Amino acid sequence: MTPAEIAPKDRLIVALDLPSVDAAEAMIAKLGDSVTFYKIGYRLAYAGGLPLVTKLADGGKKVFLDLKLHDIGNTVSQGVESITRLGATFLTVHAYPQTMKGAVEGRGSSKLKLLAVTVLTSYNDDDLHAAGFRLGVSELVEARARQAQALGIDGLVSSPEEAEGLRKIIGRQMNLVTPGIRPAGAAIGDQKRIMTPGRAIAAGADYLVVGRPVVEAADPRAAADAIQAEIAQALG
Ligand SMILES: O=C(O)c1cc(=O)[nH]c(=O)n1[C@@H]1O[C@H](COP(=O)(O)O)[C@@H](O)[C@H]1O
């Protein structure tokens, strides 16, 4: 499926950043049919959440396994090879050349799609400089996007602020997945490069990753439905 063919409802990825598998399953039950795509990241994966990847995939949901791998190439390659057996649709690795190359090798001919995290959405230029980088956010995102594309990575994770520029580099074939999504009026928390769901889609994002604005909402299903309605409206 090319990014242009994704149904509006399937473009919302809810981050199950919850403390236990029980809490995650209760949230999935609350969201019911309205959410088709879930993200499992550090919090849940390290709390026994890896088997939930396979359980959700077997039950017809899609899963984005957000482990943000980064290690020597051989270790990344072996780790990704193990992960191909879990049934996830997406897996994240940090966008370092050795890491991406190892991930592509480990993925082999499996159906797992690799997403490279360009620059975390909680970073601005000052944060990058403090971490020892010479480039600012937009230059580093662009450089990493070009490297990811050349190495055979399937998609990018970036803020929607970079989406328009990234589309010019990666075209329509690579997936563009954007966290840093905040519906109007939602608490920003630790994110720094943010956009509303509608603006992110209009800027060229394929998938929106949303955590706290859904899972911490008084009515998570209503929050997810409102984001999906905004996505559908932006797609026209
Ligand atoms: O890879 C990610 O999903 C990711 C990359 C990034 O640059 N920024 C970012 O926020 N994320 C993830 O997206 C989710 C955003 O959650 P909220 O800020 O609660 O909506 C979290 O699970 C983050 O780990």
mmCIF file of C-alpha atoms and ligand atoms in Angstrom:
data_model
loop_
_atom_site.group_PDB
_atom_site.id
_atom_site.type_symbol
_atom_site.label_atom_id
_atom_site.label_comp_id
_atom_site.label_asym_id
_atom_site.label_seq_id
_atom_site.Cartn_x
_atom_site.Cartn_y
_atom_site.Cartn_z
ATOM 1 C CA MET A 1 0.000 0.000 0.000
ATOM 2 C CA THR A 2 1.441 3.392 -0.928
ATOM 3 C CA PRO A 3 1.082 6.113 1.695
ATOM 4 C CA ALA A 4 -1.583 7.876 -0.397
ATOM 5 C CA GLU A 5 -3.885 4.838 -0.093
ATOM 6 C CA ILE A 6 -4.013 4.667 3.721
ATOM 7 C CA ALA A 7 -7.567 5.083 5.101
ATOM 8 C CA PRO A 8 -7.978 8.170 7.344
ATOM 9 C CA LYS A 9 -8.827 6.056 10.408
ATOM 10 C CA ASP A 10 -5.678 3.934 10.019
ATOM 11 C CA ARG A 11 -3.454 7.024 10.126
ATOM 12 C CA LEU A 12 -3.830 7.475 13.887
ATOM 13 C CA ILE A 13 -1.313 5.422 15.887
ATOM 14 C CA VAL A 14 -2.112 5.449 19.600
ATOM 15 C CA ALA A 15 0.981 5.163 21.808
ATOM 16 C CA LEU A 16 0.244 2.663 24.586
ATOM 17 C CA ASP A 17 2.599 4.402 27.026
ATOM 18 C CA LEU A 18 1.022 2.647 29.992
ATOM 19 C CA PRO A 19 2.558 0.888 33.015
ATOM 20 C CA SER A 20 1.351 -2.685 32.494
ATOM 21 C CA VAL A 21 -0.122 -5.106 29.979
ATOM 22 C CA ASP A 22 -3.372 -5.060 32.000
ATOM 23 C CA ALA A 23 -3.564 -1.266 31.700
ATOM 24 C CA ALA A 24 -2.804 -1.475 27.971
ATOM 25 C CA GLU A 25 -5.471 -4.120 27.383
ATOM 26 C CA ALA A 26 -8.026 -2.033 29.314
ATOM 27 C CA MET A 27 -7.170 0.960 27.087
ATOM 28 C CA ILE A 28 -7.453 -1.151 23.910
ATOM 29 C CA ALA A 29 -10.892 -2.355 25.070
ATOM 30 C CA LYS A 30 -11.977 1.252 25.720
ATOM 31 C CA LEU A 31 -10.837 2.356 22.259
ATOM 32 C CA GLY A 32 -12.583 -0.620 20.636
ATOM 33 C CA ASP A 33 -12.998 -0.567 16.868
ATOM 34 C CA SER A 34 -12.109 3.092 16.556
ATOM 35 C CA VAL A 35 -8.327 2.518 16.741
ATOM 36 C CA THR A 36 -6.603 0.100 14.359
ATOM 37 C CA PHE A 37 -2.925 0.920 14.969
ATOM 38 C CA TYR A 38 -1.027 0.872 18.293
ATOM 39 C CA LYS A 39 2.481 1.776 19.322
ATOM 40 C CA ILE A 40 4.330 -0.210 21.984
ATOM 41 C CA GLY A 41 7.397 1.607 23.285
ATOM 42 C CA TYR A 42 9.817 1.527 26.211
ATOM 43 C CA ARG A 43 7.288 1.733 29.023
ATOM 44 C CA LEU A 44 5.130 -1.202 27.974
ATOM 45 C CA ALA A 45 7.792 -3.300 26.230
ATOM 46 C CA TYR A 46 9.932 -3.333 29.388
ATOM 47 C CA ALA A 47 6.858 -4.155 31.497
ATOM 48 C CA GLY A 48 6.183 -7.454 29.720
ATOM 49 C CA GLY A 49 4.535 -5.928 26.653
ATOM 50 C CA LEU A 50 6.397 -7.721 23.852
ATOM 51 C CA PRO A 51 3.948 -10.680 23.651
ATOM 52 C CA LEU A 52 1.193 -8.081 23.201
ATOM 53 C CA VAL A 53 2.757 -7.198 19.836
ATOM 54 C CA THR A 54 1.957 -10.668 18.516
ATOM 55 C CA LYS A 55 -1.414 -10.828 20.277
ATOM 56 C CA LEU A 56 -2.560 -7.546 18.745
ATOM 57 C CA ALA A 57 -1.228 -8.470 15.295
ATOM 58 C CA ASP A 58 -2.968 -11.860 15.448
ATOM 59 C CA GLY A 59 -6.176 -10.031 16.428
ATOM 60 C CA GLY A 60 -6.063 -7.866 13.289
ATOM 61 C CA LYS A 61 -4.512 -4.665 14.703
ATOM 62 C CA LYS A 62 -1.299 -3.158 13.405
ATOM 63 C CA VAL A 63 1.598 -2.579 15.766
ATOM 64 C CA PHE A 64 4.410 -0.066 15.693
ATOM 65 C CA LEU A 65 7.175 -1.454 17.928
ATOM 66 C CA ASP A 66 9.082 1.598 19.073
ATOM 67 C CA LEU A 67 12.351 0.270 20.484
ATOM 68 C CA LYS A 68 14.570 2.964 18.920
ATOM 69 C CA LEU A 69 17.465 0.572 18.465
ATOM 70 C CA HIS A 70 21.014 1.922 18.331
ATOM 71 C CA ASP A 71 24.158 -0.211 18.779
ATOM 72 C CA ILE A 72 27.013 -1.606 16.719
ATOM 73 C CA GLY A 73 25.751 -2.795 13.342
ATOM 74 C CA ASN A 74 26.060 -6.526 14.077
ATOM 75 C CA THR A 75 24.020 -6.265 17.288
ATOM 76 C CA VAL A 76 21.321 -4.181 15.592
ATOM 77 C CA SER A 77 21.139 -6.644 12.730
ATOM 78 C CA GLN A 78 20.728 -9.628 15.085
ATOM 79 C CA GLY A 79 18.160 -7.792 17.210
ATOM 80 C CA VAL A 80 16.076 -6.839 14.198
ATOM 81 C CA GLU A 81 16.239 -10.410 12.919
ATOM 82 C CA SER A 82 14.671 -11.569 16.223
ATOM 83 C CA ILE A 83 12.036 -8.826 16.053
ATOM 84 C CA THR A 84 10.907 -9.891 12.561
ATOM 85 C CA ARG A 85 9.200 -12.875 14.242
ATOM 86 C CA LEU A 86 6.914 -10.758 16.486
ATOM 87 C CA GLY A 87 4.471 -9.586 13.813
ATOM 88 C CA ALA A 88 5.001 -5.822 14.125
ATOM 89 C CA THR A 89 4.357 -3.575 11.111
ATOM 90 C CA PHE A 90 6.885 -0.862 12.045
ATOM 91 C CA LEU A 91 10.099 -0.863 14.095
ATOM 92 C CA THR A 92 12.140 2.215 14.978
ATOM 93 C CA VAL A 93 15.917 2.563 14.911
ATOM 94 C CA HIS A 94 17.914 5.753 15.394
ATOM 95 C CA ALA A 95 18.994 7.295 12.091
ATOM 96 C CA TYR A 96 22.738 6.580 12.344
ATOM 97 C CA PRO A 97 24.239 5.051 9.187
ATOM 98 C CA GLN A 98 25.734 1.918 10.836
ATOM 99 C CA THR A 99 22.521 1.340 12.769
ATOM 100 C CA MET A 100 20.296 1.717 9.717
ATOM 101 C CA LYS A 101 22.556 -0.531 7.622
ATOM 102 C CA GLY A 102 22.499 -3.239 10.310
ATOM 103 C CA ALA A 103 18.712 -2.956 10.605
ATOM 104 C CA VAL A 104 18.202 -3.363 6.855
ATOM 105 C CA GLU A 105 20.411 -6.478 6.906
ATOM 106 C CA GLY A 106 18.505 -7.946 9.876
ATOM 107 C CA ARG A 107 15.121 -7.210 8.347
ATOM 108 C CA GLY A 108 16.104 -9.287 5.298
ATOM 109 C CA SER A 109 13.105 -10.227 3.186
ATOM 110 C CA SER A 110 10.592 -10.059 6.080
ATOM 111 C CA LYS A 111 7.563 -7.760 5.948
ATOM 112 C CA LEU A 112 8.752 -5.626 8.885
ATOM 113 C CA LYS A 113 9.065 -1.956 7.922
ATOM 114 C CA LEU A 114 11.934 0.033 9.378
ATOM 115 C CA LEU A 115 11.458 3.623 10.508
ATOM 116 C CA ALA A 116 14.480 5.811 11.179
ATOM 117 C CA VAL A 117 14.070 8.404 13.940
ATOM 118 C CA THR A 118 15.614 11.576 12.502
ATOM 119 C CA VAL A 119 15.707 14.074 15.408
ATOM 120 C CA LEU A 120 13.504 13.524 18.461
ATOM 121 C CA THR A 121 10.542 15.887 18.669
ATOM 122 C CA SER A 122 11.587 17.008 22.167
ATOM 123 C CA TYR A 123 14.788 18.521 20.701
ATOM 124 C CA ASN A 124 15.365 22.010 19.316
ATOM 125 C CA ASP A 125 18.590 23.485 17.922
ATOM 126 C CA ASP A 126 19.943 24.298 21.395
ATOM 127 C CA ASP A 127 19.344 20.726 22.586
ATOM 128 C CA LEU A 128 21.236 19.371 19.564
ATOM 129 C CA HIS A 129 24.162 21.712 20.164
ATOM 130 C CA ALA A 130 24.204 20.714 23.864
ATOM 131 C CA ALA A 131 24.424 17.089 22.707
ATOM 132 C CA GLY A 132 27.492 17.943 20.607
ATOM 133 C CA PHE A 133 25.896 18.274 17.172
ATOM 134 C CA ARG A 134 27.093 20.990 14.804
ATOM 135 C CA LEU A 135 23.941 20.937 12.648
ATOM 136 C CA GLY A 136 20.570 22.397 13.620
ATOM 137 C CA VAL A 137 17.319 20.413 13.542
ATOM 138 C CA SER A 138 16.335 21.058 9.930
ATOM 139 C CA GLU A 139 19.826 20.347 8.521
ATOM 140 C CA LEU A 140 20.262 17.153 10.568
ATOM 141 C CA VAL A 141 16.774 15.880 9.715
ATOM 142 C CA GLU A 142 17.464 16.453 6.017
ATOM 143 C CA ALA A 143 20.902 14.784 6.104
ATOM 144 C CA ARG A 144 19.537 11.768 7.953
ATOM 145 C CA ALA A 145 16.559 11.465 5.604
ATOM 146 C CA ARG A 146 18.904 11.268 2.622
ATOM 147 C CA GLN A 147 21.039 8.633 4.354
ATOM 148 C CA ALA A 148 17.964 6.610 5.360
ATOM 149 C CA GLN A 149 16.651 6.652 1.808
ATOM 150 C CA ALA A 150 20.015 5.606 0.360
ATOM 151 C CA LEU A 151 20.294 2.711 2.837
ATOM 152 C CA GLY A 152 16.856 1.234 2.029
ATOM 153 C CA ILE A 153 14.953 2.335 5.163
ATOM 154 C CA ASP A 154 11.140 2.267 4.696
ATOM 155 C CA GLY A 155 10.121 5.414 6.513
ATOM 156 C CA LEU A 156 11.046 8.301 8.801
ATOM 157 C CA VAL A 157 9.939 9.517 12.207
ATOM 158 C CA SER A 158 10.120 13.276 12.472
ATOM 159 C CA SER A 159 8.139 16.241 13.691
ATOM 160 C CA PRO A 160 5.378 17.474 11.379
ATOM 161 C CA GLU A 161 7.334 20.740 11.239
ATOM 162 C CA GLU A 162 9.747 18.983 8.860
ATOM 163 C CA ALA A 163 7.091 17.073 6.889
ATOM 164 C CA GLU A 164 6.793 19.410 3.924
ATOM 165 C CA GLY A 165 10.557 19.591 3.375
ATOM 166 C CA LEU A 166 10.952 15.840 3.861
ATOM 167 C CA ARG A 167 8.355 15.034 1.200
ATOM 168 C CA LYS A 168 10.503 16.882 -1.334
ATOM 169 C CA ILE A 169 13.426 14.595 -0.450
ATOM 170 C CA ILE A 170 11.734 11.215 0.040
ATOM 171 C CA GLY A 171 8.795 11.510 -2.369
ATOM 172 C CA ARG A 172 5.626 9.498 -1.651
ATOM 173 C CA GLN A 173 7.066 5.986 -1.366
ATOM 174 C CA MET A 174 8.666 6.275 2.080
ATOM 175 C CA ASN A 175 6.341 6.476 5.094
ATOM 176 C CA LEU A 176 6.385 9.667 7.119
ATOM 177 C CA VAL A 177 5.349 9.101 10.731
ATOM 178 C CA THR A 178 4.984 12.132 12.982
ATOM 179 C CA PRO A 179 4.780 12.279 16.776
ATOM 180 C CA GLY A 180 4.688 15.707 18.428
ATOM 181 C CA ILE A 181 0.943 15.891 17.736
ATOM 182 C CA ARG A 182 -1.140 18.132 19.948
ATOM 183 C CA PRO A 183 -4.836 18.824 19.319
ATOM 184 C CA ALA A 184 -5.661 22.502 19.935
ATOM 185 C CA GLY A 185 -5.574 23.231 23.659
ATOM 186 C CA ALA A 186 -3.865 19.956 24.671
ATOM 187 C CA ALA A 187 -0.972 20.058 27.169
ATOM 188 C CA ILE A 188 2.376 20.197 25.346
ATOM 189 C CA GLY A 189 4.425 18.388 28.012
ATOM 190 C CA ASP A 190 8.041 17.708 26.999
ATOM 191 C CA GLN A 191 7.463 18.030 23.227
ATOM 192 C CA LYS A 192 9.083 20.998 21.447
ATOM 193 C CA ARG A 193 8.303 20.590 17.727
ATOM 194 C CA ILE A 194 4.522 20.134 17.598
ATOM 195 C CA MET A 195 1.483 20.567 15.333
ATOM 196 C CA THR A 196 -2.241 19.872 15.438
ATOM 197 C CA PRO A 197 -3.462 16.663 13.728
ATOM 198 C CA GLY A 198 -5.033 18.545 10.806
ATOM 199 C CA ARG A 199 -1.951 20.654 10.124
ATOM 200 C CA ALA A 200 0.342 17.618 10.333
ATOM 201 C CA ILE A 201 -1.692 15.763 7.707
ATOM 202 C CA ALA A 202 -1.844 18.864 5.492
ATOM 203 C CA ALA A 203 1.957 19.133 5.785
ATOM 204 C CA GLY A 204 2.346 15.616 4.363
ATOM 205 C CA ALA A 205 2.415 13.178 7.318
ATOM 206 C CA ASP A 206 1.124 9.651 6.602
ATOM 207 C CA TYR A 207 0.689 8.548 10.209
ATOM 208 C CA LEU A 208 0.269 10.530 13.435
ATOM 209 C CA VAL A 209 1.551 9.092 16.718
ATOM 210 C CA VAL A 210 -0.462 10.305 19.695
ATOM 211 C CA GLY A 211 0.062 9.240 23.296
ATOM 212 C CA ARG A 212 -0.974 11.387 26.260
ATOM 213 C CA PRO A 213 -3.716 13.398 24.477
ATOM 214 C CA VAL A 214 -5.550 10.060 24.025
ATOM 215 C CA VAL A 215 -4.488 7.711 26.826
ATOM 216 C CA GLU A 216 -4.660 10.386 29.538
ATOM 217 C CA ALA A 217 -7.952 11.873 28.264
ATOM 218 C CA ALA A 218 -11.057 11.570 30.453
ATOM 219 C CA ASP A 219 -12.701 9.852 27.471
ATOM 220 C CA PRO A 220 -9.936 8.257 25.332
ATOM 221 C CA ARG A 221 -12.344 7.009 22.677
ATOM 222 C CA ALA A 222 -13.846 10.474 22.181
ATOM 223 C CA ALA A 223 -10.313 11.918 21.984
ATOM 224 C CA ALA A 224 -9.283 9.351 19.343
ATOM 225 C CA ASP A 225 -12.505 9.899 17.372
ATOM 226 C CA ALA A 226 -11.935 13.676 17.363
ATOM 227 C CA ILE A 227 -8.362 13.258 16.066
ATOM 228 C CA GLN A 228 -9.534 10.879 13.337
ATOM 229 C CA ALA A 229 -12.265 13.344 12.327
ATOM 230 C CA GLU A 230 -9.633 16.087 12.062
ATOM 231 C CA ILE A 231 -7.450 13.772 9.940
ATOM 232 C CA ALA A 232 -10.370 12.963 7.610
ATOM 233 C CA GLN A 233 -11.207 16.653 7.248
ATOM 234 C CA ALA A 234 -7.605 17.559 6.413
ATOM 235 C CA LEU A 235 -7.529 14.845 3.726
ATOM 236 C CA GLY A 236 -10.652 16.413 2.195
HETATM 237 O O1 LIG B 1 9.572 7.252 17.811
HETATM 238 C C1 LIG B 1 8.615 7.833 18.327
HETATM 239 O O2 LIG B 1 7.485 7.349 18.310
HETATM 240 C C2 LIG B 1 8.837 9.183 18.856
HETATM 241 C C3 LIG B 1 9.823 9.932 18.243
HETATM 242 C C4 LIG B 1 9.952 11.296 18.554
HETATM 243 O O3 LIG B 1 10.777 12.007 17.983
HETATM 244 N N1 LIG B 1 9.117 11.823 19.479
HETATM 245 C C5 LIG B 1 8.175 11.096 20.153
HETATM 246 O O4 LIG B 1 7.427 11.668 20.956
HETATM 247 N N2 LIG B 1 8.057 9.752 19.879
HETATM 248 C C6 LIG B 1 7.102 8.921 20.636
HETATM 249 O O5 LIG B 1 5.772 9.352 20.363
HETATM 250 C C7 LIG B 1 4.971 9.320 21.538
HETATM 251 C C8 LIG B 1 4.444 10.699 21.790
HETATM 252 O O6 LIG B 1 3.672 10.687 22.948
HETATM 253 P P1 LIG B 1 2.860 11.963 23.422
HETATM 254 O O7 LIG B 1 3.826 13.110 23.545
HETATM 255 O O8 LIG B 1 2.302 11.530 24.767
HETATM 256 O O9 LIG B 1 1.794 12.194 22.368
HETATM 257 C C9 LIG B 1 5.854 8.772 22.667
HETATM 258 O O10 LIG B 1 5.582 7.390 22.801
HETATM 259 C C10 LIG B 1 7.272 8.985 22.167
HETATM 260 O O11 LIG B 1 8.143 7.946 22.601
#
